[in-house]
mmCIF file of C-alpha atoms and ligand atoms in Angstrom:
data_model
loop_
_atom_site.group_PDB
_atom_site.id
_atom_site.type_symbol
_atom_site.label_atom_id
_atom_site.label_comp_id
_atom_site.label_asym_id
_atom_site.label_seq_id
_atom_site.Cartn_x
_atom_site.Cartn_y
_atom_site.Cartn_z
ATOM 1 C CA UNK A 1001 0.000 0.000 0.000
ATOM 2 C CA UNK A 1002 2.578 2.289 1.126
ATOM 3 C CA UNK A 1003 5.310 1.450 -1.661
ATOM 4 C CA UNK A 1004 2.304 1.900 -4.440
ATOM 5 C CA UNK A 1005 0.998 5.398 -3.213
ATOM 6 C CA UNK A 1006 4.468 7.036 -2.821
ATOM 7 C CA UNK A 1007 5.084 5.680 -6.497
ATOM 8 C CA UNK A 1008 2.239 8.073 -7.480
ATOM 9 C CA UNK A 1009 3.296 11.339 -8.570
ATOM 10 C CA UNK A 1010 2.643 13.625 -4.806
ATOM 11 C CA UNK A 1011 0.096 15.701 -6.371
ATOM 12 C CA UNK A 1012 -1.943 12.846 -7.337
ATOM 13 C CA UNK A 1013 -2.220 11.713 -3.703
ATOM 14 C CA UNK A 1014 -5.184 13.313 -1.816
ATOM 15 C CA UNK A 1015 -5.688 12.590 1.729
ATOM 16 C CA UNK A 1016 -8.687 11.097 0.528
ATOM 17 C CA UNK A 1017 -6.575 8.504 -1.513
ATOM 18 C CA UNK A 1018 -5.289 6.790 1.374
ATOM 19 C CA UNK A 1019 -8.593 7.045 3.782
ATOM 20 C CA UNK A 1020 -11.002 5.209 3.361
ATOM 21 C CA UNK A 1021 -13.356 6.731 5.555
ATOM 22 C CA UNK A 1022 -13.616 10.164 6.421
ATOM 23 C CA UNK A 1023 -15.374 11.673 9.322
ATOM 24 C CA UNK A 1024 -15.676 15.167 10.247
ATOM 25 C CA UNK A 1025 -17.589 16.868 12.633
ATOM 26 C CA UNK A 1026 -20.596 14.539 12.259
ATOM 27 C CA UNK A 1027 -23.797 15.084 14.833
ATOM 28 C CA UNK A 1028 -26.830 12.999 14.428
ATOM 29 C CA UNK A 1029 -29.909 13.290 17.284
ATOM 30 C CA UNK A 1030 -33.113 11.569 17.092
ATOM 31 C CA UNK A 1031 -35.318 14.483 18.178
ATOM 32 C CA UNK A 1032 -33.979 16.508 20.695
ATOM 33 C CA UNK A 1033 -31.849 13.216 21.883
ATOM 34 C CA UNK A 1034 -27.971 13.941 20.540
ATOM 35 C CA UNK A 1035 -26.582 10.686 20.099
ATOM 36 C CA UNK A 1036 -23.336 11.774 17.981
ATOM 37 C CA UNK A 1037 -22.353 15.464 18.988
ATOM 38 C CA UNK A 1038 -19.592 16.063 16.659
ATOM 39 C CA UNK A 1039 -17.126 13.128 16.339
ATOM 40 C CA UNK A 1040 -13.949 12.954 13.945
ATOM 41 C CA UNK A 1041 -12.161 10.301 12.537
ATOM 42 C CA UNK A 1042 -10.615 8.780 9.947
ATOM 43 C CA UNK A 1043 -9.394 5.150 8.486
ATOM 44 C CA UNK A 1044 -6.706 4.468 6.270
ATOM 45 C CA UNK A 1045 -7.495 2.026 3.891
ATOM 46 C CA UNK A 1046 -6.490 -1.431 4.366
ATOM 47 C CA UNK A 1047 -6.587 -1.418 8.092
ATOM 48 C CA UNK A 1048 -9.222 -1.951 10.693
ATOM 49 C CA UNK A 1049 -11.131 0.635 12.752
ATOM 50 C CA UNK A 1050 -13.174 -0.621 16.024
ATOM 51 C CA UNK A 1051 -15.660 1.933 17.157
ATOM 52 C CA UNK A 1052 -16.202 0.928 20.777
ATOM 53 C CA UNK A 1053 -18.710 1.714 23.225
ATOM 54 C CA UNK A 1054 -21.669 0.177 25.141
ATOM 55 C CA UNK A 1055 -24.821 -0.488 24.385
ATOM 56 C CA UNK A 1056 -26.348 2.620 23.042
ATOM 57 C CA UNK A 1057 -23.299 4.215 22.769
ATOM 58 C CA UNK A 1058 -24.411 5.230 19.416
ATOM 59 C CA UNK A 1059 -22.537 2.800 17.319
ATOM 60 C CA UNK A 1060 -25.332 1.433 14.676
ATOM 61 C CA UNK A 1061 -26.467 5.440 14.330
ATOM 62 C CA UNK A 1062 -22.848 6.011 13.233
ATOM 63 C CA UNK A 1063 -22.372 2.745 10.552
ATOM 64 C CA UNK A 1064 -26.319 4.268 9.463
ATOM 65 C CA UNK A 1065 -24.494 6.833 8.304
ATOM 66 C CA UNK A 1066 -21.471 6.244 6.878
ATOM 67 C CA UNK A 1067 -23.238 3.351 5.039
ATOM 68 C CA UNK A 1068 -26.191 5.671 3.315
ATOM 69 C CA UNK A 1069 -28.761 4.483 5.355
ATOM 70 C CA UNK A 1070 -29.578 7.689 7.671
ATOM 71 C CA UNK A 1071 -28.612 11.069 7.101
ATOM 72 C CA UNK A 1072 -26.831 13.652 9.338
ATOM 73 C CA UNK A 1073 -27.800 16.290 10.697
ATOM 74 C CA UNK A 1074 -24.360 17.729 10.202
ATOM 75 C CA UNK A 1075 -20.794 17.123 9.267
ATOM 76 C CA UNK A 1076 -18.984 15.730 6.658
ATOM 77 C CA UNK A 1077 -18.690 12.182 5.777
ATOM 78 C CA UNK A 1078 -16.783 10.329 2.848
ATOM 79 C CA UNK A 1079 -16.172 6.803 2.086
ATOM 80 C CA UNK A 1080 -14.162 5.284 -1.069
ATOM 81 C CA UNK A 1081 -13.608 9.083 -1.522
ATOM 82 C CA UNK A 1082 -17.109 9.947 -1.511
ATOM 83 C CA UNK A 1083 -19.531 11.889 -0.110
ATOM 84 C CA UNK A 1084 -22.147 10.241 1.527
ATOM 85 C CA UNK A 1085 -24.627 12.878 1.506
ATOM 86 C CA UNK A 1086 -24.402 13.629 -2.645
ATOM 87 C CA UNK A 1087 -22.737 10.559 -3.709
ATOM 88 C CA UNK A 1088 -24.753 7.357 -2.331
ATOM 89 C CA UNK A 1089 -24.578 5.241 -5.296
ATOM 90 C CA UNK A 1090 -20.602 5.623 -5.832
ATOM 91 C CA UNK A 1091 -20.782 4.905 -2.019
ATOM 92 C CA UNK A 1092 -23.158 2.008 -1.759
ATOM 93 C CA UNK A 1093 -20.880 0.440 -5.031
ATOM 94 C CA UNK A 1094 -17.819 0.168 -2.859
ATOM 95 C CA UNK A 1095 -19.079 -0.862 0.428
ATOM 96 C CA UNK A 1096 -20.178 -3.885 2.296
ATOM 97 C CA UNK A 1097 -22.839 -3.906 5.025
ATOM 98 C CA UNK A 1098 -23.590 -6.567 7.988
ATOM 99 C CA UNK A 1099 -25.745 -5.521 10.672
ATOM 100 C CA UNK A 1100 -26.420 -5.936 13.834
ATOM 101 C CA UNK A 1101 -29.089 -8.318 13.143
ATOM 102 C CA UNK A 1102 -28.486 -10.801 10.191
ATOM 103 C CA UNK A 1103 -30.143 -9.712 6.984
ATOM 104 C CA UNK A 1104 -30.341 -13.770 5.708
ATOM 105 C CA UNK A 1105 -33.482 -14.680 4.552
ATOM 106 C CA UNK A 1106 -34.647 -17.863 6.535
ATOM 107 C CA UNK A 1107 -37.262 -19.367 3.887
ATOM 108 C CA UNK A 1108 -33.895 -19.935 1.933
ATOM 109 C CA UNK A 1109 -31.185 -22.395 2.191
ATOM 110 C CA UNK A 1110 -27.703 -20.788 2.942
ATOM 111 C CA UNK A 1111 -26.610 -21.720 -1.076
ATOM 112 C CA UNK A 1112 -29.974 -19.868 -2.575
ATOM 113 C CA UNK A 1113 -28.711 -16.934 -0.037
ATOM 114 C CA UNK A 1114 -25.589 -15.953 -1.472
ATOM 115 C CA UNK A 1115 -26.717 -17.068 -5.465
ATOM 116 C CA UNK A 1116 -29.545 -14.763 -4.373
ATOM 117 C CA UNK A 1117 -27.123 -11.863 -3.632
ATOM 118 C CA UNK A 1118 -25.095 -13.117 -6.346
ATOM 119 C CA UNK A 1119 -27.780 -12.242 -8.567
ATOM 120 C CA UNK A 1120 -28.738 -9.096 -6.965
ATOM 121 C CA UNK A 1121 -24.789 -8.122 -7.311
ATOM 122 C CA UNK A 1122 -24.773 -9.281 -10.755
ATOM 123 C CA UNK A 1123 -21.831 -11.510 -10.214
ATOM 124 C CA UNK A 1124 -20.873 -13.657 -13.255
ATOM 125 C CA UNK A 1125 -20.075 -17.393 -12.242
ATOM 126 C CA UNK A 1126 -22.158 -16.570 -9.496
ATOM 127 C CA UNK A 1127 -22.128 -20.499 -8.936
ATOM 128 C CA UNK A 1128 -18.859 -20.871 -8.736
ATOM 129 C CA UNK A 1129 -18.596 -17.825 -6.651
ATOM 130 C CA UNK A 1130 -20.903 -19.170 -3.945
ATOM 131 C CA UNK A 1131 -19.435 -22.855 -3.705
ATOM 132 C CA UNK A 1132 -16.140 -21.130 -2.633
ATOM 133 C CA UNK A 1133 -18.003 -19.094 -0.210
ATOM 134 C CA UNK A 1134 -19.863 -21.674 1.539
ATOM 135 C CA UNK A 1135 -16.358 -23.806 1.605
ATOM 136 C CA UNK A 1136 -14.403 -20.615 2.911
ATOM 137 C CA UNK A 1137 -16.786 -20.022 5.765
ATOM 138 C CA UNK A 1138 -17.275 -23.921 6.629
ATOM 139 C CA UNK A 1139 -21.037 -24.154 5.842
ATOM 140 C CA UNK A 1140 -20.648 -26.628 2.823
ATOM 141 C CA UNK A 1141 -22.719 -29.441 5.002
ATOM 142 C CA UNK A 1142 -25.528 -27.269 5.603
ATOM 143 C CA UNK A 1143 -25.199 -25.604 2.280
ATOM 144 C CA UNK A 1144 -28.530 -27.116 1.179
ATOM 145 C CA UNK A 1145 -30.509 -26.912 4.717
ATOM 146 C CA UNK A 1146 -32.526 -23.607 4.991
ATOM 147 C CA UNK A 1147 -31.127 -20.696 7.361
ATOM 148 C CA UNK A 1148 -34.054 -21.344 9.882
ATOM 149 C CA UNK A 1149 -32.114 -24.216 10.664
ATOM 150 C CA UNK A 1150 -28.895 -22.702 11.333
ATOM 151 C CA UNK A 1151 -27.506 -21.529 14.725
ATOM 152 C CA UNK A 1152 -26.454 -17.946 15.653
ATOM 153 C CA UNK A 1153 -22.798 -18.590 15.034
ATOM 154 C CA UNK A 1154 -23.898 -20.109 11.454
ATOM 155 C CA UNK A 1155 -26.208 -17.383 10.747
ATOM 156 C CA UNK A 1156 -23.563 -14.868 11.350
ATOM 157 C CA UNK A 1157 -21.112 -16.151 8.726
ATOM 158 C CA UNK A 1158 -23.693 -16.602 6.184
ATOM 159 C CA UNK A 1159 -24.828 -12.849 6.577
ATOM 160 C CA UNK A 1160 -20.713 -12.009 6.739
ATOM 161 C CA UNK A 1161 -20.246 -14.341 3.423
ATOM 162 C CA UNK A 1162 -23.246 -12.496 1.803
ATOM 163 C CA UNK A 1163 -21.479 -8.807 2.448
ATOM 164 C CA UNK A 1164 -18.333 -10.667 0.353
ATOM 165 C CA UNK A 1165 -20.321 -10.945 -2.862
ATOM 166 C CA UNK A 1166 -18.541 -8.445 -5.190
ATOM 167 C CA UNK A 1167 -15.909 -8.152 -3.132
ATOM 168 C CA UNK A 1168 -16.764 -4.669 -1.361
ATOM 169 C CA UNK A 1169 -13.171 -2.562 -0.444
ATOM 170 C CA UNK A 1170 -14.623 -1.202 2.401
ATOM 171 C CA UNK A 1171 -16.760 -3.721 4.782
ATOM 172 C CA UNK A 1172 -18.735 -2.565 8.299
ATOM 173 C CA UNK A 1173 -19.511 -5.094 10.207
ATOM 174 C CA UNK A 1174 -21.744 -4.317 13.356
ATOM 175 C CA UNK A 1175 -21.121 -6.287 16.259
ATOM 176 C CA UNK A 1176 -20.292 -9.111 14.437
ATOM 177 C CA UNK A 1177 -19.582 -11.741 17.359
ATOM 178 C CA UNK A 1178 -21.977 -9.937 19.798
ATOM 179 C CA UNK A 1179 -24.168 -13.200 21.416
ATOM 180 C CA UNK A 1180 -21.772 -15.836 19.470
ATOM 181 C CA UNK A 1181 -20.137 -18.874 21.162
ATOM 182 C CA UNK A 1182 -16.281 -18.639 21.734
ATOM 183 C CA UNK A 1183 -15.689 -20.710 19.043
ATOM 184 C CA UNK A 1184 -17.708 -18.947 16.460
ATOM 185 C CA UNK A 1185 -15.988 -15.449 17.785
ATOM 186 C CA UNK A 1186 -12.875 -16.999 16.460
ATOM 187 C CA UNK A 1187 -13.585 -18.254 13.551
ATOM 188 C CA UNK A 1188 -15.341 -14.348 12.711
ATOM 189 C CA UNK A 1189 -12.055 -12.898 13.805
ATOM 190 C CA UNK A 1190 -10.041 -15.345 11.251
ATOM 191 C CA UNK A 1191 -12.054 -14.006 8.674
ATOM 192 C CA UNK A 1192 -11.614 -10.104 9.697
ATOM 193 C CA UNK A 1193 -7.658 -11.116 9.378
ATOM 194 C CA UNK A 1194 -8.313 -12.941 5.895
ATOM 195 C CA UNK A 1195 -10.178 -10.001 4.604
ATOM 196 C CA UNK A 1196 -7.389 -7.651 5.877
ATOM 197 C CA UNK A 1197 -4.396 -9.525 4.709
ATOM 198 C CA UNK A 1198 -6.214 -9.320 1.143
ATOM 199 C CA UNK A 1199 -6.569 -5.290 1.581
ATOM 200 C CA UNK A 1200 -9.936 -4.788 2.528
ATOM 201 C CA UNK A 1201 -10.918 -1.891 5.046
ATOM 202 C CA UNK A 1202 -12.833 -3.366 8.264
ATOM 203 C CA UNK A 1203 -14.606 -0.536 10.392
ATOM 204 C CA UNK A 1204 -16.029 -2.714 13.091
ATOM 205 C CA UNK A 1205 -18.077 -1.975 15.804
ATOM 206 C CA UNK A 1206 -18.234 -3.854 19.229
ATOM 207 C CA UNK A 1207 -18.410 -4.010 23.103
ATOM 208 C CA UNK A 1208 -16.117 -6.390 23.986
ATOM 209 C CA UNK A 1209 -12.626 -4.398 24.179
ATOM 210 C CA UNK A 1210 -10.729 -7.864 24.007
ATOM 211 C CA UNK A 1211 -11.736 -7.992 20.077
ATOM 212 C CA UNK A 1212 -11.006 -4.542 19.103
ATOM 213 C CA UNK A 1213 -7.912 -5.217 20.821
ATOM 214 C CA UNK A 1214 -6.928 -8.346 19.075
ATOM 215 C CA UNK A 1215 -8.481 -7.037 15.506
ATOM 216 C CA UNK A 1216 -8.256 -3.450 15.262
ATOM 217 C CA UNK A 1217 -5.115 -1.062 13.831
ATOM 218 C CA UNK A 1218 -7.060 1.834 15.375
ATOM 219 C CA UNK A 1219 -9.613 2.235 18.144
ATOM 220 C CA UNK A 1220 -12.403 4.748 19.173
ATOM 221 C CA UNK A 1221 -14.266 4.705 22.435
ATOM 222 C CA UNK A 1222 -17.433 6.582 21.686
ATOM 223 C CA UNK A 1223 -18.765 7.504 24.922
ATOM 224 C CA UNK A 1224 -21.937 10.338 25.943
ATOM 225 C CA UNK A 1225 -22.045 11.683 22.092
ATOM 226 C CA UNK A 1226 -18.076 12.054 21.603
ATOM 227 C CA UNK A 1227 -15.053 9.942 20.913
ATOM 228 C CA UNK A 1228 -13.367 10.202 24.337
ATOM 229 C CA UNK A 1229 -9.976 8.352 22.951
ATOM 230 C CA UNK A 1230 -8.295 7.524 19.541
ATOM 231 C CA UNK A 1231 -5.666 5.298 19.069
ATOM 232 C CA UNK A 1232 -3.576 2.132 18.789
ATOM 233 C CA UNK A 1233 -4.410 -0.053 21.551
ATOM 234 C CA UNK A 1234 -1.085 0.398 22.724
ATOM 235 C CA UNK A 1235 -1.529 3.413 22.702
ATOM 236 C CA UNK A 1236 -4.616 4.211 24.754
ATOM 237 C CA UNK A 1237 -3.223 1.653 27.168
ATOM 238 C CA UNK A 1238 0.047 3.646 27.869
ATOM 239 C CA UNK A 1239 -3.056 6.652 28.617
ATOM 240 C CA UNK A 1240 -3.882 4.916 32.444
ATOM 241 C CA UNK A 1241 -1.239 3.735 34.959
ATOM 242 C CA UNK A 1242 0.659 0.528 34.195
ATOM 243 C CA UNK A 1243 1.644 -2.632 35.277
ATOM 244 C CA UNK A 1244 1.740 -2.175 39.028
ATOM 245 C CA UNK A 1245 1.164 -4.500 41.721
ATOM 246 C CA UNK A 1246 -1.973 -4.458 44.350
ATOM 247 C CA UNK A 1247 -1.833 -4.952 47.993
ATOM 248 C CA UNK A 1248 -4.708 -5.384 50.158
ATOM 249 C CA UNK A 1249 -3.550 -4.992 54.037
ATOM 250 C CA UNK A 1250 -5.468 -6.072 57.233
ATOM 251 C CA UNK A 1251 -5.751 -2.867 58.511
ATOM 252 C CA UNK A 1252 -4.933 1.039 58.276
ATOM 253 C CA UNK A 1253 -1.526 0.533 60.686
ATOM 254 C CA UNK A 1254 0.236 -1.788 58.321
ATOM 255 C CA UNK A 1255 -1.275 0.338 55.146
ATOM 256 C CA UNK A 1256 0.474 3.529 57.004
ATOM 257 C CA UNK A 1257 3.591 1.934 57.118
ATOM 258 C CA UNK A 1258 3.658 0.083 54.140
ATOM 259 C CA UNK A 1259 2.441 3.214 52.192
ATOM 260 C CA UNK A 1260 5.836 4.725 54.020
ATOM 261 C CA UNK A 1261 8.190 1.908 53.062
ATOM 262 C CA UNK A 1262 6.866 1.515 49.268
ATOM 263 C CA UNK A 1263 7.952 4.406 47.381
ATOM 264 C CA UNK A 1264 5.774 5.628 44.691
ATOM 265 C CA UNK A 1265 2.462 3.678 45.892
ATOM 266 C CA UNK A 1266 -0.896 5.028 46.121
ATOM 267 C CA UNK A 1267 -3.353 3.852 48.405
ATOM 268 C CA UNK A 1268 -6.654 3.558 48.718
ATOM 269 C CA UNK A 1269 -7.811 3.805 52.339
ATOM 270 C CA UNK A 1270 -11.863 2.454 52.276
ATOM 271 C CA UNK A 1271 -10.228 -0.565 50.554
ATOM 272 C CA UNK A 1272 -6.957 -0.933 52.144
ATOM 273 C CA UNK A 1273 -5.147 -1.345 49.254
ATOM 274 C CA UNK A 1274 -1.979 -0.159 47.939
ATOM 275 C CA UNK A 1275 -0.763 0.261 44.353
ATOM 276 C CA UNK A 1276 2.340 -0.067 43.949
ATOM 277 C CA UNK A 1277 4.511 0.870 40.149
ATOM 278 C CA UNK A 1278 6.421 -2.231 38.832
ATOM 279 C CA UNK A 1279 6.999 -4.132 35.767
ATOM 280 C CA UNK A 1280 5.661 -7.308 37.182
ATOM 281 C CA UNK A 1281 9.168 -9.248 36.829
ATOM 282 C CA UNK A 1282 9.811 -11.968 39.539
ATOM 283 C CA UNK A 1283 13.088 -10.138 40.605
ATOM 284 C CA UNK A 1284 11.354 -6.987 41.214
ATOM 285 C CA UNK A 1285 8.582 -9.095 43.027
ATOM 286 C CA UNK A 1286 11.191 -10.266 45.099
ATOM 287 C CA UNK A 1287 12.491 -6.933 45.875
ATOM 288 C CA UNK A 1288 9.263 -5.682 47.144
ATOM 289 C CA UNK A 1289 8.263 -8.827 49.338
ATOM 290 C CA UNK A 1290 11.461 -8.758 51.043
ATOM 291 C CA UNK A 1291 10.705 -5.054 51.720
ATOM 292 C CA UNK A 1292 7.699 -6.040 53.297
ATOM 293 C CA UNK A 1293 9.129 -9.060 55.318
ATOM 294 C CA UNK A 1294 12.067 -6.592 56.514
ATOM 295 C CA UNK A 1295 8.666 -4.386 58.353
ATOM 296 C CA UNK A 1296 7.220 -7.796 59.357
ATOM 297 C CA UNK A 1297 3.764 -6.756 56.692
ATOM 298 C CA UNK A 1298 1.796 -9.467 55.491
ATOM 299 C CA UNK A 1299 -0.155 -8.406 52.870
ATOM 300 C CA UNK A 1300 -3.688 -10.316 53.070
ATOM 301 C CA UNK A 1301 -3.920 -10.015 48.901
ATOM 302 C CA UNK A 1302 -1.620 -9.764 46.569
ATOM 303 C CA UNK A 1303 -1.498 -9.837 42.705
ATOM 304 C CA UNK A 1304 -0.047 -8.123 39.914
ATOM 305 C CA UNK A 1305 -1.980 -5.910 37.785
ATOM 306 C CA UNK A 1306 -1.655 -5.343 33.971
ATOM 307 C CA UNK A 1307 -3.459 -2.643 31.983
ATOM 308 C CA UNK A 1308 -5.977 -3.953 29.454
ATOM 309 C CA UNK A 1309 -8.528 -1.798 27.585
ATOM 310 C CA UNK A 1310 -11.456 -2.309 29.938
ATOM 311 C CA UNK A 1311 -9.135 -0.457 32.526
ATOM 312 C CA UNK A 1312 -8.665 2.174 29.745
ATOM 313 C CA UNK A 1313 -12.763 2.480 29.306
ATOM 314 C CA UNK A 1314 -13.406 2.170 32.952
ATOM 315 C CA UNK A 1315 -10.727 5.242 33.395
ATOM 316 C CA UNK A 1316 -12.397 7.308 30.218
ATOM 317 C CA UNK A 1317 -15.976 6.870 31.018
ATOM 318 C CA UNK A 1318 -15.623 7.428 35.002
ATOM 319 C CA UNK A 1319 -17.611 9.353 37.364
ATOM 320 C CA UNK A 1320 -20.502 10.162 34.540
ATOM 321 C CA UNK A 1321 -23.835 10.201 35.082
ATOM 322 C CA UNK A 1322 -24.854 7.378 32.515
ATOM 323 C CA UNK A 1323 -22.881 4.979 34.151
ATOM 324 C CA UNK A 1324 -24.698 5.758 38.071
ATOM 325 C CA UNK A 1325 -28.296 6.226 35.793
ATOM 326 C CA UNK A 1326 -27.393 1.982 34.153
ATOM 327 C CA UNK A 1327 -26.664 0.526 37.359
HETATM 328 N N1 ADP B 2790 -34.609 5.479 15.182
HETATM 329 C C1 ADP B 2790 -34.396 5.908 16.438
HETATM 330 N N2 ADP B 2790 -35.219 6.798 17.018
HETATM 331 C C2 ADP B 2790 -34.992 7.259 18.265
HETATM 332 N N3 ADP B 2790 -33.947 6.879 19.029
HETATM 333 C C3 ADP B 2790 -33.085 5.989 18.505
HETATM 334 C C4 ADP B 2790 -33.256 5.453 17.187
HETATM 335 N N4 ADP B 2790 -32.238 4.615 16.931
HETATM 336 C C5 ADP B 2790 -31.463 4.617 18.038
HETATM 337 N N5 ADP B 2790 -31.964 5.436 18.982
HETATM 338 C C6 ADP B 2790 -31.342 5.723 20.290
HETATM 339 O O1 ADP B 2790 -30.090 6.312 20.049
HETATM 340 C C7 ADP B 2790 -29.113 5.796 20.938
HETATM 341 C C8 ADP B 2790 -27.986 5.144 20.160
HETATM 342 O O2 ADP B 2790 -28.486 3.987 19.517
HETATM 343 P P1 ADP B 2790 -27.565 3.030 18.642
HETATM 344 O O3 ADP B 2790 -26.886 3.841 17.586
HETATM 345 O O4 ADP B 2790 -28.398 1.902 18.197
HETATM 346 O O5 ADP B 2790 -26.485 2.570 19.729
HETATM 347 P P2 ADP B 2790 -25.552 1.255 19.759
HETATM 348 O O6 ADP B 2790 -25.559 0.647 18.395
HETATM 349 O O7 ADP B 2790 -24.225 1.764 20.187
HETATM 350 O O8 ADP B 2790 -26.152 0.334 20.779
HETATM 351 C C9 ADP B 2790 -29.844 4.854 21.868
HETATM 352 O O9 ADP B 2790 -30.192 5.554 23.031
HETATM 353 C C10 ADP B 2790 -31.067 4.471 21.082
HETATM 354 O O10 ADP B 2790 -32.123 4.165 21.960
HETATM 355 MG MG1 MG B 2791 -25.993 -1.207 17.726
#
């Protein structure tokens, strides 16, 4: 991708070029409810975006748009370069769509499915086409069976296998492994690597911060109408304290003088815990429990604490009143 572009003469390079989506300064309220209130954000093609954020976070309202299906209320949007506002049909041409709820029709079998949307798509050797689908996404024994039939995880690839007909650059998939076993979630994030490693764009929305952290080039946690973080993964970890190790004491005495003899710990009086900064290697353990034995402490718990991206939404999206209003 890169090696291609910079062979293009400079002026023939638009930012445009290398995103594939475009987001600026979109809002989108259903009366006087704001659900997006001005978010940015781009996606360079080839890579995957995870738009993350709980359950009416906003997420579907945002693919809705950038997919033609609902209009802002403001803002700019472009996909493949285009304008999703003026240019729907350029738009519609290079993008693939699967929802949050599977759009396979159940009076069919999963093969009359995708020839269906083969068919709809205008796909010659739409045959052949859909034998290598149903083999790619393992559904070849129940190929002939209708969709009724099939379980959630089955349904999901079928819907996923139906967005590949015509072989869309740019592919959202909504919550594609929400209410799927673990082994279906796998198998769905094989695919997403698949389509990836073949240059596809993935924006991809979800809850679950494991999978945009094992899927996802680039994440946003869309949180009260805004995108409170952008970033790597990496990167929005190294935003909230690190690996650091967490000791729960009997009582306040031995928290006082442990919170002396540990330098750089916080602590946490109502729980009687102290955290203390470490890189979590046994030698550095060692270290720290013979500073404790040398003050006779015994710290009741003990366990070493690395940063994941639930600690970086729990951190982003504390102390708001949505969170006290769910509970
Ligand atoms: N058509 C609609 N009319 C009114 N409110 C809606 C509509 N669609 C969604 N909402 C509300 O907007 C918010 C965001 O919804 P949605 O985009 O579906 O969130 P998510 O996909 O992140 O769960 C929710 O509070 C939802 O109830
Ligand atoms: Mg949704």
């Amino acid at each position: 991708m890169k090696s291609s572009a910079s062979a293009v003469s400079a002026s023939a390079v638009s930012a445009s070029a290398v995103s594939a989506i475009a987001v600026s300064g979109l809002r989108k309220a259903y009366g006087d409810k704001a659900v997006l209130d001005g978010i940015d954000f781009e996606v360079a093609a080839g890579s995957v975006f995870s738009l993350l954020g709980p359950n009416g976070a906003g997420k579907t309202t945002t693919v809705n748009v950038l997919t033609t299906l609902m209009k802002a209320d403001a803002g700019t949007v472009r996909v493949a370069g285009h304008d999703v506002a003026t240019a729907t049909r350029e738009v519609r041409a290079a993008i693939g769509v699967t929802g949050q709820f599977a759009a396979v029709d159940e009076l069919l079998s999963g093969r009359e499915n995708l020839r269906l949307m083969a068919d709809l798509r205008r796909v010659r050797s739409g045959g052949r086409l859909v034998t290598s689908l149903l083999e790619r996404f393992d559904l070849m024994e129940s190929a002939d069976k209708l969709a009724a039939t099939y379980s959630g995880g089955m349904r999901r690839k079928l819907d996923l296998a139906m967005t590949l007909v015509g072989n869309p650059r740019i592919i959202f998939l909504d919550e594609p492994t929400t209410g799927l076993d673990p082994r279906s979630r796998r198998t769905m994030w094989a695919i997403v690597r698949e389509l990836v490693a073949e240059g596809t764009t993935i924006f991809l929305t979800t809850q679950y911060l494991d999978e945009a952290d094992q899927l996802a080039d680039r994440v946003a946690v869309l949180h009260q109408g805004r995108l409170v973080a952008q970033g790597t993964p990496e990167e929005l970890k190294r935003q909230i304290p690190g690996t650091h190790v967490r000791l729960r004491f009997a009582d306040l005495d031995e928290l006082d003088v442990a919170a002396r003899v540990l330098a750089g710990s916080t602590r946490d009086d109502e729980e009687l815990t102290l955290r203390v900064p470490s890189d979590g290697e046994s030698r550095s353990l060692r270290v720290l429990l013979d500073r404790l034995d040398e003050h006779m402490l015994n710290a009741a718990e003990f366990s070493v604490h690395t940063p994941d991206l639930d600690d970086v939404f729990l951190a982003l999206t504390e102390n708001t009143s949505t969170k006290v209003a769910a509970r």
